[in-house]
């Protein structure tokens, strides 16, 4: 039904990714919050446009009407308004729910993780926005997913563009939805939708068509600031001015090489009010001739200055900007890579197996492992009274345990434990009182 | 509606607790899995006895009927059967859902975390069971929650006791539920329920009453193994034999001091088949005269050898034993303790604030912080073009940031950065190329 279990191996990959992302969020000084998996239904109503039909409702079993959260942004805004917080930098990693048609081969599920980082507060322009892009850049570089591109645009530039192209105000949002499809379908189809379904004049559509094929950097921003039509539009001018400032900050961060100001980027959600962005992975074509093609979005976000105000009884606004990392697609890519490489992923961290070479030594194994646990050593035994030594060694091979501590009659008499290195098969007797130190030393590089 | 947000401060406490628990689970060689937050409704049906009415159902919006998980044990059993896994040691930390009357002051919510550790597989008797108790002992010791007691019993001993006391087979489960209330209400009330509501003879109830007041250690086990009635009952004899073995293993682990074989322990859930246990915190009375009183259960579990078979089409059994840590009650206790102690909890890990003493240095701050982030240093700036130095220093005081890296005109000329220790207010100029090393060194002990 569109959800999945995570096996220990998948969890090991997932934890690597989470660790990289959480380290980055913490590096940028973020706090962490958590919110419930369900919200009042009314909290989610009217926030997601056409996608509202994908919300999961709980059965009315008496009490309030509840829905499973659709993203982490709306609960965050509700949290800020409810607690009158006007200033916070937080991350939140949790599952969200959509009654979508699952496409499990492409890493799309009805239950999936989102990793969100947001900065809320009244600040000087574009500084937090630039930090969000720096974060995307750091995470995608760190995860070594291959080449990527971060597309940037601004809702005000889009709205200004629609205005100067002759789109009526009432059609801004729906035409914006059409533009949003440009990463998946060619311009001709999008134009047909605008003209055929949405009743836009072909001339207006063609004027949009010219703008949305533009992409570049500071040079394009300067060019559009000189554009006779756009420069006359107040919104577009504001958006372009901020875009210029953003690129100046990104230049200081040294990351403009992977950032493209792209007039075709629209993003679906209603609540964005300023800068928007989306990161895509690029896949080099096999023949190395064509341009790299996008294989899908792995992060996205933008500025939403009006959302918190929707939850405040007095409508007080808290400006916000944030980014969401598309963790499920990243999992899929890394899972496939692990499968292909036949890399062995350890699913436990056990440092030592406590084993015995003869029978009737369960009590001695239990005493020794108890000492190791109490000293903080990660240790296992086989749950058998009289396991064969071969089975114990095989267990280490299979699960990647690097050391075996072997107790036997002779070792007990001599006050030692035989410590075996599973990889090299070397064995040395270690005095019992030195065993813990020896295990720590041998496994500290791992 | 019986759920709650977690603030950054609460999350910081929560992460401490999770870290202690996860470290323990990993020390014992556990893998980790995850399952979806909702299951097919039929998966949960018939597993929880009377408590089934507390299950949250999703609204029927087309497709399968789904329910939010009630615990992590049933999804685990479903996962094992579905994937034909006969052998695994895993932990799972996730939220579960119950339509209970929330009692938020006592740390009871409708959405709450469970931390489960389970060992599945056909093993020699009582070795995994003993490890589960060792784990409870390690976690409760590690978290320093005060004195605690782990009560242990066995469903087979209970059933044997019911049989020899003259309880008809058909009433075993319901009389077991009555016994389960003994930690909250006095024996007289429980007896009234057994006789009045459940139609047990007063004589049978009195015989039960004599058994359920017994608690002790190996001596009590030996005594009951000699009990003329109990020793004649096959189930009780099996249970007592295993209990003896368990206590021998617990003696090797050195933890019998906090473990009590207690015939009044019953536990509510239907699926237990062997050993059961429950850990309670003890609170010393103020006058230090009376016995310590229990302030509630913080961990519980037991053996459930039949549950996996309920999900296997051929009914193949996988014996399981596990423990669940009652994390929410532990949070409440630690939160109250932090409140009372006025201990300052840091909610970020930021090592250094990049600040400036004069105006017009935003660009320099951005350049420097970018270098620090790229070197893995946890750093923040204020999102203002020209922040006052005083405000920057105050921000460090409030949030516990230990260092400030100050750039100014003179420092830039000299190729240095002024590094200030927030606690001592000492300032030294550090050559820019040595800054990262210096910050690492100064914060490595933190």
PDB file of N, CA, C and O in Angstrom, chain A residues 5-6 8 11 14 26-28 31-32 34-37 57 59 61 78 89 95 97 99 111 124 131 134 347 349 373-374 377 379-380 383 385, chain B residues 5-6 8 11 14 26-28 31-32 34-37 57 59 61 78 89 95 97 99 111 124 131 134 347 349 362 373-374 377 379-380 383 385:
ATOM      1  N   UNK A   5       8.934  -1.310   4.691  1.00  0.00           N
ATOM      2  CA  UNK A   5       9.784  -1.535   5.840  1.00  0.00           C
ATOM      3  C   UNK A   5      11.209  -1.205   5.431  1.00  0.00           C
ATOM      4  O   UNK A   5      11.562  -1.294   4.258  1.00  0.00           O
ATOM      5  N   UNK A   6      12.041  -0.848   6.395  1.00  0.00           N
ATOM      6  CA  UNK A   6      13.469  -0.685   6.148  1.00  0.00           C
ATOM      7  C   UNK A   6      14.206  -1.839   6.806  1.00  0.00           C
ATOM      8  O   UNK A   6      14.076  -2.043   8.010  1.00  0.00           O
ATOM      9  N   UNK A   8      17.673  -3.917   8.073  1.00  0.00           N
ATOM     10  CA  UNK A   8      18.883  -3.419   8.734  1.00  0.00           C
ATOM     11  C   UNK A   8      19.892  -2.822   7.746  1.00  0.00           C
ATOM     12  O   UNK A   8      20.519  -1.805   8.040  1.00  0.00           O
ATOM     13  N   UNK A  11      18.663   0.493   6.678  1.00  0.00           N
ATOM     14  CA  UNK A  11      18.794   1.432   7.793  1.00  0.00           C
ATOM     15  C   UNK A  11      20.235   1.907   7.946  1.00  0.00           C
ATOM     16  O   UNK A  11      20.476   3.059   8.314  1.00  0.00           O
ATOM     17  N   UNK A  14      20.664   4.495   5.396  1.00  0.00           N
ATOM     18  CA  UNK A  14      19.873   5.647   5.804  1.00  0.00           C
ATOM     19  C   UNK A  14      20.581   6.431   6.909  1.00  0.00           C
ATOM     20  O   UNK A  14      20.589   7.661   6.891  1.00  0.00           O
ATOM     21  N   UNK A  26      23.662  21.015  12.022  1.00  0.00           N
ATOM     22  CA  UNK A  26      24.256  21.436  13.298  1.00  0.00           C
ATOM     23  C   UNK A  26      25.427  22.387  13.077  1.00  0.00           C
ATOM     24  O   UNK A  26      25.672  23.281  13.875  1.00  0.00           O
ATOM     25  N   UNK A  27      26.161  22.160  11.975  1.00  0.00           N
ATOM     26  CA  UNK A  27      27.274  23.050  11.649  1.00  0.00           C
ATOM     27  C   UNK A  27      26.777  24.477  11.447  1.00  0.00           C
ATOM     28  O   UNK A  27      27.513  25.438  11.662  1.00  0.00           O
ATOM     29  N   UNK A  28      25.522  24.598  11.028  1.00  0.00           N
ATOM     30  CA  UNK A  28      24.949  25.920  10.798  1.00  0.00           C
ATOM     31  C   UNK A  28      24.135  26.407  11.997  1.00  0.00           C
ATOM     32  O   UNK A  28      23.331  27.332  11.862  1.00  0.00           O
ATOM     33  N   UNK A  31      18.790  24.408  15.863  1.00  0.00           N
ATOM     34  CA  UNK A  31      18.162  23.623  16.911  1.00  0.00           C
ATOM     35  C   UNK A  31      17.285  22.562  16.245  1.00  0.00           C
ATOM     36  O   UNK A  31      17.103  22.574  15.030  1.00  0.00           O
ATOM     37  N   UNK A  32      16.700  21.682  17.051  1.00  0.00           N
ATOM     38  CA  UNK A  32      15.825  20.670  16.472  1.00  0.00           C
ATOM     39  C   UNK A  32      14.482  20.685  17.213  1.00  0.00           C
ATOM     40  O   UNK A  32      14.434  20.931  18.417  1.00  0.00           O
ATOM     41  N   UNK A  34      10.310  18.771  17.203  1.00  0.00           N
ATOM     42  CA  UNK A  34       9.493  17.700  16.647  1.00  0.00           C
ATOM     43  C   UNK A  34       8.029  18.072  16.850  1.00  0.00           C
ATOM     44  O   UNK A  34       7.673  18.741  17.823  1.00  0.00           O
ATOM     45  N   UNK A  35       7.193  17.649  15.925  1.00  0.00           N
ATOM     46  CA  UNK A  35       5.750  17.906  16.012  1.00  0.00           C
ATOM     47  C   UNK A  35       5.027  16.570  15.824  1.00  0.00           C
ATOM     48  O   UNK A  35       5.621  15.617  15.329  1.00  0.00           O
ATOM     49  N   UNK A  36       3.759  16.488  16.205  1.00  0.00           N
ATOM     50  CA  UNK A  36       3.036  15.214  16.071  1.00  0.00           C
ATOM     51  C   UNK A  36       2.840  14.810  14.609  1.00  0.00           C
ATOM     52  O   UNK A  36       2.871  15.650  13.715  1.00  0.00           O
ATOM     53  N   UNK A  37       2.618  13.523  14.393  1.00  0.00           N
ATOM     54  CA  UNK A  37       2.433  13.012  13.042  1.00  0.00           C
ATOM     55  C   UNK A  37       1.078  13.435  12.489  1.00  0.00           C
ATOM     56  O   UNK A  37       0.895  13.522  11.288  1.00  0.00           O
ATOM     57  N   UNK A  57      -6.678  11.527   5.864  1.00  0.00           N
ATOM     58  CA  UNK A  57      -7.471  11.867   7.045  1.00  0.00           C
ATOM     59  C   UNK A  57      -7.563  10.668   7.983  1.00  0.00           C
ATOM     60  O   UNK A  57      -7.594   9.524   7.539  1.00  0.00           O
ATOM     61  N   UNK A  59      -9.868   8.497  10.665  1.00  0.00           N
ATOM     62  CA  UNK A  59     -11.291   8.199  10.790  1.00  0.00           C
ATOM     63  C   UNK A  59     -11.854   8.998  11.957  1.00  0.00           C
ATOM     64  O   UNK A  59     -11.184   9.191  12.975  1.00  0.00           O
ATOM     65  N   UNK A  61     -13.421   9.026  14.963  1.00  0.00           N
ATOM     66  CA  UNK A  61     -13.797   8.079  16.026  1.00  0.00           C
ATOM     67  C   UNK A  61     -14.222   8.861  17.266  1.00  0.00           C
ATOM     68  O   UNK A  61     -14.078   8.391  18.392  1.00  0.00           O
ATOM     69  N   UNK A  78       2.626  26.484  12.047  1.00  0.00           N
ATOM     70  CA  UNK A  78       1.631  26.360  13.125  1.00  0.00           C
ATOM     71  C   UNK A  78       2.322  26.422  14.490  1.00  0.00           C
ATOM     72  O   UNK A  78       1.868  27.098  15.414  1.00  0.00           O
ATOM     73  N   UNK A  89      16.067  29.105  14.235  1.00  0.00           N
ATOM     74  CA  UNK A  89      16.706  28.358  13.152  1.00  0.00           C
ATOM     75  C   UNK A  89      16.621  26.910  13.582  1.00  0.00           C
ATOM     76  O   UNK A  89      17.237  26.533  14.576  1.00  0.00           O
ATOM     77  N   UNK A  95       8.758  11.737   9.098  1.00  0.00           N
ATOM     78  CA  UNK A  95       7.991  11.193   7.985  1.00  0.00           C
ATOM     79  C   UNK A  95       6.774  12.054   7.677  1.00  0.00           C
ATOM     80  O   UNK A  95       6.155  12.598   8.593  1.00  0.00           O
ATOM     81  N   UNK A  97       3.172  12.229   4.798  1.00  0.00           N
ATOM     82  CA  UNK A  97       2.232  11.273   4.199  1.00  0.00           C
ATOM     83  C   UNK A  97       1.460  11.881   3.036  1.00  0.00           C
ATOM     84  O   UNK A  97       0.929  12.975   3.165  1.00  0.00           O
ATOM     85  N   UNK A  99      -1.308  10.646  -0.229  1.00  0.00           N
ATOM     86  CA  UNK A  99      -2.083   9.593  -0.878  1.00  0.00           C
ATOM     87  C   UNK A  99      -1.858   9.624  -2.385  1.00  0.00           C
ATOM     88  O   UNK A  99      -2.766   9.658  -3.190  1.00  0.00           O
ATOM     89  N   UNK A 111       4.540   7.090   2.321  1.00  0.00           N
ATOM     90  CA  UNK A 111       5.147   7.518   3.584  1.00  0.00           C
ATOM     91  C   UNK A 111       6.607   7.770   3.283  1.00  0.00           C
ATOM     92  O   UNK A 111       7.283   6.863   2.792  1.00  0.00           O
ATOM     93  N   UNK A 124      18.130  41.036   7.729  1.00  0.00           N
ATOM     94  CA  UNK A 124      18.519  41.784   6.551  1.00  0.00           C
ATOM     95  C   UNK A 124      18.451  40.878   5.321  1.00  0.00           C
ATOM     96  O   UNK A 124      18.700  39.676   5.410  1.00  0.00           O
ATOM     97  N   UNK A 131      22.369  31.331   3.022  1.00  0.00           N
ATOM     98  CA  UNK A 131      22.821  30.214   3.859  1.00  0.00           C
ATOM     99  C   UNK A 131      22.097  28.919   3.499  1.00  0.00           C
ATOM    100  O   UNK A 131      22.703  27.839   3.489  1.00  0.00           O
ATOM    101  N   UNK A 134      23.809  27.540   0.588  1.00  0.00           N
ATOM    102  CA  UNK A 134      25.113  26.998   1.011  1.00  0.00           C
ATOM    103  C   UNK A 134      24.926  25.606   1.612  1.00  0.00           C
ATOM    104  O   UNK A 134      25.726  24.682   1.376  1.00  0.00           O
ATOM    105  N   UNK A 347      25.817  -4.001   9.563  1.00  0.00           N
ATOM    106  CA  UNK A 347      24.561  -3.526  10.141  1.00  0.00           C
ATOM    107  C   UNK A 347      24.628  -3.470  11.666  1.00  0.00           C
ATOM    108  O   UNK A 347      23.665  -3.096  12.313  1.00  0.00           O
ATOM    109  N   UNK A 349      27.612  -2.743  15.124  1.00  0.00           N
ATOM    110  CA  UNK A 349      28.914  -2.148  15.443  1.00  0.00           C
ATOM    111  C   UNK A 349      29.722  -3.027  16.389  1.00  0.00           C
ATOM    112  O   UNK A 349      30.710  -2.574  16.978  1.00  0.00           O
ATOM    113  N   UNK A 373      30.486  -5.536  28.527  1.00  0.00           N
ATOM    114  CA  UNK A 373      29.361  -4.600  28.415  1.00  0.00           C
ATOM    115  C   UNK A 373      29.498  -3.476  29.439  1.00  0.00           C
ATOM    116  O   UNK A 373      29.308  -2.303  29.112  1.00  0.00           O
ATOM    117  N   UNK A 374      29.820  -3.856  30.678  1.00  0.00           N
ATOM    118  CA  UNK A 374      29.904  -2.841  31.729  1.00  0.00           C
ATOM    119  C   UNK A 374      31.029  -1.844  31.459  1.00  0.00           C
ATOM    120  O   UNK A 374      30.995  -0.715  31.941  1.00  0.00           O
ATOM    121  N   UNK A 377      32.219  -1.915  26.030  1.00  0.00           N
ATOM    122  CA  UNK A 377      32.623  -2.627  24.812  1.00  0.00           C
ATOM    123  C   UNK A 377      31.380  -3.231  24.147  1.00  0.00           C
ATOM    124  O   UNK A 377      30.498  -3.758  24.817  1.00  0.00           O
ATOM    125  N   UNK A 379      29.737  -6.057  22.453  1.00  0.00           N
ATOM    126  CA  UNK A 379      30.081  -7.482  22.444  1.00  0.00           C
ATOM    127  C   UNK A 379      28.847  -8.356  22.265  1.00  0.00           C
ATOM    128  O   UNK A 379      27.750  -8.000  22.681  1.00  0.00           O
ATOM    129  N   UNK A 380      29.056  -9.496  21.632  1.00  0.00           N
ATOM    130  CA  UNK A 380      27.987 -10.481  21.466  1.00  0.00           C
ATOM    131  C   UNK A 380      28.478 -11.861  21.872  1.00  0.00           C
ATOM    132  O   UNK A 380      29.676 -12.128  21.883  1.00  0.00           O
ATOM    133  N   UNK A 383      23.774 -17.489  21.332  1.00  0.00           N
ATOM    134  CA  UNK A 383      22.851 -17.911  22.389  1.00  0.00           C
ATOM    135  C   UNK A 383      22.728 -19.433  22.454  1.00  0.00           C
ATOM    136  O   UNK A 383      21.632 -19.973  22.344  1.00  0.00           O
ATOM    137  N   UNK A 385      24.350 -23.077  24.463  1.00  0.00           N
ATOM    138  CA  UNK A 385      25.140 -23.549  25.603  1.00  0.00           C
ATOM    139  C   UNK A 385      26.527 -23.976  25.157  1.00  0.00           C
ATOM    140  O   UNK A 385      27.526 -23.639  25.780  1.00  0.00           O
TER     141      UNK A 385
ATOM    142  N   UNK B   5       4.059  19.088  20.767  1.00  0.00           N
ATOM    143  CA  UNK B   5       5.284  19.462  20.074  1.00  0.00           C
ATOM    144  C   UNK B   5       6.432  19.312  21.061  1.00  0.00           C
ATOM    145  O   UNK B   5       6.256  19.421  22.267  1.00  0.00           O
ATOM    146  N   UNK B   6       7.621  19.091  20.518  1.00  0.00           N
ATOM    147  CA  UNK B   6       8.816  19.105  21.347  1.00  0.00           C
ATOM    148  C   UNK B   6       9.601  20.366  21.031  1.00  0.00           C
ATOM    149  O   UNK B   6       9.971  20.584  19.875  1.00  0.00           O
ATOM    150  N   UNK B   8      12.991  22.900  21.255  1.00  0.00           N
ATOM    151  CA  UNK B   8      14.424  22.577  21.176  1.00  0.00           C
ATOM    152  C   UNK B   8      15.004  22.093  22.506  1.00  0.00           C
ATOM    153  O   UNK B   8      15.811  21.171  22.540  1.00  0.00           O
ATOM    154  N   UNK B  11      13.882  18.611  23.062  1.00  0.00           N
ATOM    155  CA  UNK B  11      14.582  17.732  22.124  1.00  0.00           C
ATOM    156  C   UNK B  11      15.996  17.440  22.602  1.00  0.00           C
ATOM    157  O   UNK B  11      16.521  16.342  22.410  1.00  0.00           O
ATOM    158  N   UNK B  14      15.662  14.874  25.164  1.00  0.00           N
ATOM    159  CA  UNK B  14      15.264  13.642  24.497  1.00  0.00           C
ATOM    160  C   UNK B  14      16.453  12.980  23.816  1.00  0.00           C
ATOM    161  O   UNK B  14      16.612  11.768  23.887  1.00  0.00           O
ATOM    162  N   UNK B  26      23.231  -0.940  20.814  1.00  0.00           N
ATOM    163  CA  UNK B  26      24.351  -1.245  19.916  1.00  0.00           C
ATOM    164  C   UNK B  26      25.438  -2.044  20.632  1.00  0.00           C
ATOM    165  O   UNK B  26      26.100  -2.882  20.033  1.00  0.00           O
ATOM    166  N   UNK B  27      25.620  -1.753  21.909  1.00  0.00           N
ATOM    167  CA  UNK B  27      26.603  -2.495  22.701  1.00  0.00           C
ATOM    168  C   UNK B  27      26.247  -3.974  22.721  1.00  0.00           C
ATOM    169  O   UNK B  27      27.112  -4.829  22.844  1.00  0.00           O
ATOM    170  N   UNK B  28      24.960  -4.264  22.590  1.00  0.00           N
ATOM    171  CA  UNK B  28      24.513  -5.657  22.599  1.00  0.00           C
ATOM    172  C   UNK B  28      24.335  -6.207  21.179  1.00  0.00           C
ATOM    173  O   UNK B  28      23.677  -7.219  20.977  1.00  0.00           O
ATOM    174  N   UNK B  31      20.867  -4.814  15.399  1.00  0.00           N
ATOM    175  CA  UNK B  31      20.632  -4.090  14.152  1.00  0.00           C
ATOM    176  C   UNK B  31      19.426  -3.180  14.373  1.00  0.00           C
ATOM    177  O   UNK B  31      18.752  -3.252  15.395  1.00  0.00           O
ATOM    178  N   UNK B  32      19.124  -2.340  13.384  1.00  0.00           N
ATOM    179  CA  UNK B  32      17.959  -1.474  13.519  1.00  0.00           C
ATOM    180  C   UNK B  32      17.058  -1.649  12.300  1.00  0.00           C
ATOM    181  O   UNK B  32      17.545  -1.855  11.186  1.00  0.00           O
ATOM    182  N   UNK B  34      13.043  -0.294  10.530  1.00  0.00           N
ATOM    183  CA  UNK B  34      11.939   0.652  10.653  1.00  0.00           C
ATOM    184  C   UNK B  34      10.752   0.105   9.879  1.00  0.00           C
ATOM    185  O   UNK B  34      10.918  -0.573   8.865  1.00  0.00           O
ATOM    186  N   UNK B  35       9.561   0.379  10.376  1.00  0.00           N
ATOM    187  CA  UNK B  35       8.336  -0.041   9.696  1.00  0.00           C
ATOM    188  C   UNK B  35       7.436   1.173   9.550  1.00  0.00           C
ATOM    189  O   UNK B  35       7.648   2.184  10.216  1.00  0.00           O
ATOM    190  N   UNK B  36       6.433   1.099   8.672  1.00  0.00           N
ATOM    191  CA  UNK B  36       5.564   2.268   8.466  1.00  0.00           C
ATOM    192  C   UNK B  36       4.733   2.600   9.701  1.00  0.00           C
ATOM    193  O   UNK B  36       4.503   1.737  10.545  1.00  0.00           O
ATOM    194  N   UNK B  37       4.284   3.834   9.762  1.00  0.00           N
ATOM    195  CA  UNK B  37       3.495   4.279  10.908  1.00  0.00           C
ATOM    196  C   UNK B  37       2.091   3.682  10.846  1.00  0.00           C
ATOM    197  O   UNK B  37       1.433   3.533  11.867  1.00  0.00           O
ATOM    198  N   UNK B  57      -7.881   4.405  13.631  1.00  0.00           N
ATOM    199  CA  UNK B  57      -8.067   3.997  12.235  1.00  0.00           C
ATOM    200  C   UNK B  57      -7.909   5.196  11.308  1.00  0.00           C
ATOM    201  O   UNK B  57      -8.264   6.315  11.665  1.00  0.00           O
ATOM    202  N   UNK B  59      -9.150   7.139   7.861  1.00  0.00           N
ATOM    203  CA  UNK B  59     -10.424   7.254   7.160  1.00  0.00           C
ATOM    204  C   UNK B  59     -10.362   6.417   5.890  1.00  0.00           C
ATOM    205  O   UNK B  59      -9.326   6.340   5.234  1.00  0.00           O
ATOM    206  N   UNK B  61     -10.547   6.278   2.514  1.00  0.00           N
ATOM    207  CA  UNK B  61     -10.559   7.194   1.357  1.00  0.00           C
ATOM    208  C   UNK B  61     -10.339   6.388   0.076  1.00  0.00           C
ATOM    209  O   UNK B  61      -9.784   6.885  -0.899  1.00  0.00           O
ATOM    210  N   UNK B  78       4.986  -9.058  12.240  1.00  0.00           N
ATOM    211  CA  UNK B  78       4.516  -9.031  10.846  1.00  0.00           C
ATOM    212  C   UNK B  78       5.709  -8.961   9.886  1.00  0.00           C
ATOM    213  O   UNK B  78       5.763  -9.664   8.873  1.00  0.00           O
ATOM    214  N   UNK B  89      18.343  -9.863  15.868  1.00  0.00           N
ATOM    215  CA  UNK B  89      18.370  -9.078  17.116  1.00  0.00           C
ATOM    216  C   UNK B  89      18.280  -7.646  16.655  1.00  0.00           C
ATOM    217  O   UNK B  89      19.180  -7.166  15.987  1.00  0.00           O
ATOM    218  N   UNK B  95       7.386   6.246  17.072  1.00  0.00           N
ATOM    219  CA  UNK B  95       6.170   6.659  17.756  1.00  0.00           C
ATOM    220  C   UNK B  95       5.058   5.632  17.553  1.00  0.00           C
ATOM    221  O   UNK B  95       4.950   5.045  16.471  1.00  0.00           O
ATOM    222  N   UNK B  97       0.641   4.925  18.679  1.00  0.00           N
ATOM    223  CA  UNK B  97      -0.575   5.733  18.813  1.00  0.00           C
ATOM    224  C   UNK B  97      -1.670   4.992  19.568  1.00  0.00           C
ATOM    225  O   UNK B  97      -1.967   3.836  19.257  1.00  0.00           O
ATOM    226  N   UNK B  99      -5.670   5.783  21.352  1.00  0.00           N
ATOM    227  CA  UNK B  99      -6.772   6.722  21.608  1.00  0.00           C
ATOM    228  C   UNK B  99      -7.174   6.656  23.077  1.00  0.00           C
ATOM    229  O   UNK B  99      -8.337   6.460  23.419  1.00  0.00           O
ATOM    230  N   UNK B 111       0.184  10.121  21.327  1.00  0.00           N
ATOM    231  CA  UNK B 111       1.319   9.805  20.459  1.00  0.00           C
ATOM    232  C   UNK B 111       2.534   9.740  21.351  1.00  0.00           C
ATOM    233  O   UNK B 111       2.822  10.710  22.067  1.00  0.00           O
ATOM    234  N   UNK B 124      19.071 -21.618  22.930  1.00  0.00           N
ATOM    235  CA  UNK B 124      19.021 -22.362  24.184  1.00  0.00           C
ATOM    236  C   UNK B 124      18.332 -21.510  25.247  1.00  0.00           C
ATOM    237  O   UNK B 124      18.431 -20.278  25.242  1.00  0.00           O
ATOM    238  N   UNK B 131      19.667 -11.619  28.721  1.00  0.00           N
ATOM    239  CA  UNK B 131      20.278 -10.425  28.123  1.00  0.00           C
ATOM    240  C   UNK B 131      19.303  -9.250  28.131  1.00  0.00           C
ATOM    241  O   UNK B 131      19.700  -8.105  28.356  1.00  0.00           O
ATOM    242  N   UNK B 134      19.469  -7.736  31.443  1.00  0.00           N
ATOM    243  CA  UNK B 134      20.746  -7.019  31.595  1.00  0.00           C
ATOM    244  C   UNK B 134      20.633  -5.641  30.944  1.00  0.00           C
ATOM    245  O   UNK B 134      21.141  -4.640  31.467  1.00  0.00           O
ATOM    246  N   UNK B 347      20.939  24.093  23.261  1.00  0.00           N
ATOM    247  CA  UNK B 347      20.104  23.478  22.227  1.00  0.00           C
ATOM    248  C   UNK B 347      20.801  23.476  20.872  1.00  0.00           C
ATOM    249  O   UNK B 347      20.249  22.990  19.898  1.00  0.00           O
ATOM    250  N   UNK B 349      25.009  23.250  18.969  1.00  0.00           N
ATOM    251  CA  UNK B 349      26.389  22.837  19.245  1.00  0.00           C
ATOM    252  C   UNK B 349      27.395  23.837  18.681  1.00  0.00           C
ATOM    253  O   UNK B 349      28.582  23.532  18.561  1.00  0.00           O
ATOM    254  N   UNK B 362      30.084  42.812   6.485  1.00  0.00           N
ATOM    255  CA  UNK B 362      29.292  41.610   6.220  1.00  0.00           C
ATOM    256  C   UNK B 362      30.010  40.675   5.257  1.00  0.00           C
ATOM    257  O   UNK B 362      30.062  39.460   5.480  1.00  0.00           O
ATOM    258  N   UNK B 373      32.814  26.740   7.873  1.00  0.00           N
ATOM    259  CA  UNK B 373      31.869  25.658   7.551  1.00  0.00           C
ATOM    260  C   UNK B 373      32.558  24.590   6.706  1.00  0.00           C
ATOM    261  O   UNK B 373      32.393  23.396   6.961  1.00  0.00           O
ATOM    262  N   UNK B 374      33.324  25.039   5.714  1.00  0.00           N
ATOM    263  CA  UNK B 374      33.959  24.064   4.820  1.00  0.00           C
ATOM    264  C   UNK B 374      34.991  23.207   5.563  1.00  0.00           C
ATOM    265  O   UNK B 374      35.302  22.096   5.144  1.00  0.00           O
ATOM    266  N   UNK B 377      33.790  23.310  10.984  1.00  0.00           N
ATOM    267  CA  UNK B 377      33.561  24.035  12.239  1.00  0.00           C
ATOM    268  C   UNK B 377      32.087  24.444  12.308  1.00  0.00           C
ATOM    269  O   UNK B 377      31.500  24.866  11.321  1.00  0.00           O
ATOM    270  N   UNK B 379      29.531  26.985  13.080  1.00  0.00           N
ATOM    271  CA  UNK B 379      29.658  28.441  13.187  1.00  0.00           C
ATOM    272  C   UNK B 379      28.352  29.135  12.810  1.00  0.00           C
ATOM    273  O   UNK B 379      27.585  28.650  11.992  1.00  0.00           O
ATOM    274  N   UNK B 380      28.140  30.301  13.425  1.00  0.00           N
ATOM    275  CA  UNK B 380      26.981  31.126  13.093  1.00  0.00           C
ATOM    276  C   UNK B 380      27.399  32.577  12.900  1.00  0.00           C
ATOM    277  O   UNK B 380      28.460  32.990  13.379  1.00  0.00           O
ATOM    278  N   UNK B 383      22.224  37.528  11.271  1.00  0.00           N
ATOM    279  CA  UNK B 383      21.768  37.853   9.909  1.00  0.00           C
ATOM    280  C   UNK B 383      21.489  39.344   9.755  1.00  0.00           C
ATOM    281  O   UNK B 383      20.401  39.731   9.330  1.00  0.00           O
ATOM    282  N   UNK B 385      23.336  43.203   8.482  1.00  0.00           N
ATOM    283  CA  UNK B 385      24.461  43.810   7.760  1.00  0.00           C
ATOM    284  C   UNK B 385      25.463  44.410   8.741  1.00  0.00           C
ATOM    285  O   UNK B 385      26.663  44.209   8.618  1.00  0.00           O
TER     286      UNK B 385
END
